[in-house]
């Protein structure tokens, strides 16, 4: 179990309000309330209705209570980095990030779950970012709910570094993306630009560097709307 320490910068009428303020979800807070001793103030156990005093040190020792229903599948992982909080894995082309109805055994989530369950049987798969099946790249996985919540609060910005074929300039792209079923495979959902039926998808290309020899562009991209397959489409 990982231990996190925070300093309260003001008084709080209830511990729950403090935990919400630092970015924890209602589900995470509910789990922390299931067992006495998972949250302490200045070294003493407290419960959700207790007051938090300004300048106090709040210590959180997170414990998983929910089970992970993802099927465990063995496959060698290309691990770029790992510590007690994070796992960064390179996802290959043509591998889904998470399971689907038609592919529930051969996604990155299945492979990572198998790997982590050998170390921690309570592991729950939580990926901070996703890449669509056709895109290769790095996936950041959090090893518990606290660090996952902290990385998904509004103060954290997600930026993507990509290499694409052709010349790409700094710009803001605002196209509508729609979901359609593949006529050859009705279970396969396709995403495409559809200005009439699609949903807004805003993408900002903030930095570019063109390589004339390979006809490729390195770019930094920020996604504002987060539609499925937005980068690739």
PDB file of N, CA, C and O in Angstrom, residues 10 18 32 41 43 70 87 98 115 119 128 134 158 178 183 198 226 232:
ATOM      1  N   UNK A  10      -6.038  25.077   5.153  1.00  0.00           N
ATOM      2  CA  UNK A  10      -7.120  25.787   5.839  1.00  0.00           C
ATOM      3  C   UNK A  10      -7.908  24.781   6.685  1.00  0.00           C
ATOM      4  O   UNK A  10      -7.650  23.578   6.626  1.00  0.00           O
ATOM      5  N   UNK A  18     -12.052  17.942   2.718  1.00  0.00           N
ATOM      6  CA  UNK A  18     -10.616  18.083   2.423  1.00  0.00           C
ATOM      7  C   UNK A  18     -10.201  17.117   1.308  1.00  0.00           C
ATOM      8  O   UNK A  18      -9.486  17.502   0.374  1.00  0.00           O
ATOM      9  N   UNK A  32     -11.809   4.686   1.380  1.00  0.00           N
ATOM     10  CA  UNK A  32     -10.994   5.091   2.524  1.00  0.00           C
ATOM     11  C   UNK A  32     -11.769   5.061   3.835  1.00  0.00           C
ATOM     12  O   UNK A  32     -11.182   4.978   4.921  1.00  0.00           O
ATOM     13  N   UNK A  41      -4.628  12.073  10.866  1.00  0.00           N
ATOM     14  CA  UNK A  41      -4.276  13.493  10.972  1.00  0.00           C
ATOM     15  C   UNK A  41      -3.262  13.635  12.102  1.00  0.00           C
ATOM     16  O   UNK A  41      -3.549  13.282  13.258  1.00  0.00           O
ATOM     17  N   UNK A  43      -0.822  11.825  12.723  1.00  0.00           N
ATOM     18  CA  UNK A  43      -0.493  10.524  13.294  1.00  0.00           C
ATOM     19  C   UNK A  43      -1.640   9.791  13.959  1.00  0.00           C
ATOM     20  O   UNK A  43      -1.481   8.634  14.369  1.00  0.00           O
ATOM     21  N   UNK A  70     -10.963  -7.684 -15.275  1.00  0.00           N
ATOM     22  CA  UNK A  70     -10.256  -7.822 -16.544  1.00  0.00           C
ATOM     23  C   UNK A  70      -9.572  -9.184 -16.608  1.00  0.00           C
ATOM     24  O   UNK A  70      -8.884  -9.589 -15.669  1.00  0.00           O
ATOM     25  N   UNK A  87       3.429   2.820 -13.795  1.00  0.00           N
ATOM     26  CA  UNK A  87       3.961   1.877 -14.780  1.00  0.00           C
ATOM     27  C   UNK A  87       3.744   2.516 -16.150  1.00  0.00           C
ATOM     28  O   UNK A  87       2.620   2.881 -16.496  1.00  0.00           O
ATOM     29  N   UNK A  98      -7.842  -1.024 -24.077  1.00  0.00           N
ATOM     30  CA  UNK A  98      -8.721  -1.675 -23.105  1.00  0.00           C
ATOM     31  C   UNK A  98      -9.553  -2.744 -23.801  1.00  0.00           C
ATOM     32  O   UNK A  98      -9.730  -2.704 -25.022  1.00  0.00           O
ATOM     33  N   UNK A 115       0.585  -9.032 -15.588  1.00  0.00           N
ATOM     34  CA  UNK A 115       1.907  -8.667 -15.056  1.00  0.00           C
ATOM     35  C   UNK A 115       1.816  -8.179 -13.618  1.00  0.00           C
ATOM     36  O   UNK A 115       2.579  -8.606 -12.740  1.00  0.00           O
ATOM     37  N   UNK A 119       2.488  -9.428  -8.783  1.00  0.00           N
ATOM     38  CA  UNK A 119       3.102  -8.650  -7.699  1.00  0.00           C
ATOM     39  C   UNK A 119       2.088  -8.242  -6.632  1.00  0.00           C
ATOM     40  O   UNK A 119       2.407  -8.189  -5.446  1.00  0.00           O
ATOM     41  N   UNK A 128      -4.091   6.456 -17.296  1.00  0.00           N
ATOM     42  CA  UNK A 128      -4.322   7.893 -17.341  1.00  0.00           C
ATOM     43  C   UNK A 128      -4.673   8.337 -18.756  1.00  0.00           C
ATOM     44  O   UNK A 128      -5.518   9.196 -18.960  1.00  0.00           O
ATOM     45  N   UNK A 134      -4.936   1.552 -33.648  1.00  0.00           N
ATOM     46  CA  UNK A 134      -4.003   1.730 -34.754  1.00  0.00           C
ATOM     47  C   UNK A 134      -2.792   2.596 -34.399  1.00  0.00           C
ATOM     48  O   UNK A 134      -1.869   2.731 -35.197  1.00  0.00           O
ATOM     49  N   UNK A 158      -2.707  17.334 -20.100  1.00  0.00           N
ATOM     50  CA  UNK A 158      -2.197  16.224 -20.900  1.00  0.00           C
ATOM     51  C   UNK A 158      -1.757  16.749 -22.268  1.00  0.00           C
ATOM     52  O   UNK A 158      -2.519  17.416 -22.960  1.00  0.00           O
ATOM     53  N   UNK A 178     -17.749  11.601 -35.773  1.00  0.00           N
ATOM     54  CA  UNK A 178     -18.933  10.757 -35.569  1.00  0.00           C
ATOM     55  C   UNK A 178     -18.536   9.290 -35.542  1.00  0.00           C
ATOM     56  O   UNK A 178     -17.495   8.898 -36.070  1.00  0.00           O
ATOM     57  N   UNK A 183     -19.605  -1.517 -42.440  1.00  0.00           N
ATOM     58  CA  UNK A 183     -20.558  -2.355 -43.163  1.00  0.00           C
ATOM     59  C   UNK A 183     -20.074  -3.789 -43.309  1.00  0.00           C
ATOM     60  O   UNK A 183     -20.863  -4.728 -43.363  1.00  0.00           O
ATOM     61  N   UNK A 198     -21.475  14.690 -36.405  1.00  0.00           N
ATOM     62  CA  UNK A 198     -20.450  14.442 -35.397  1.00  0.00           C
ATOM     63  C   UNK A 198     -20.496  15.396 -34.211  1.00  0.00           C
ATOM     64  O   UNK A 198     -21.268  16.352 -34.185  1.00  0.00           O
ATOM     65  N   UNK A 226     -11.290  15.475 -26.175  1.00  0.00           N
ATOM     66  CA  UNK A 226     -11.115  14.078 -25.816  1.00  0.00           C
ATOM     67  C   UNK A 226     -12.046  13.096 -26.475  1.00  0.00           C
ATOM     68  O   UNK A 226     -12.552  12.171 -25.835  1.00  0.00           O
ATOM     69  N   UNK A 232      -5.855  10.469 -34.267  1.00  0.00           N
ATOM     70  CA  UNK A 232      -5.663   9.797 -35.553  1.00  0.00           C
ATOM     71  C   UNK A 232      -6.641  10.302 -36.603  1.00  0.00           C
ATOM     72  O   UNK A 232      -6.293  10.508 -37.761  1.00  0.00           O
TER      73      UNK A 232
END
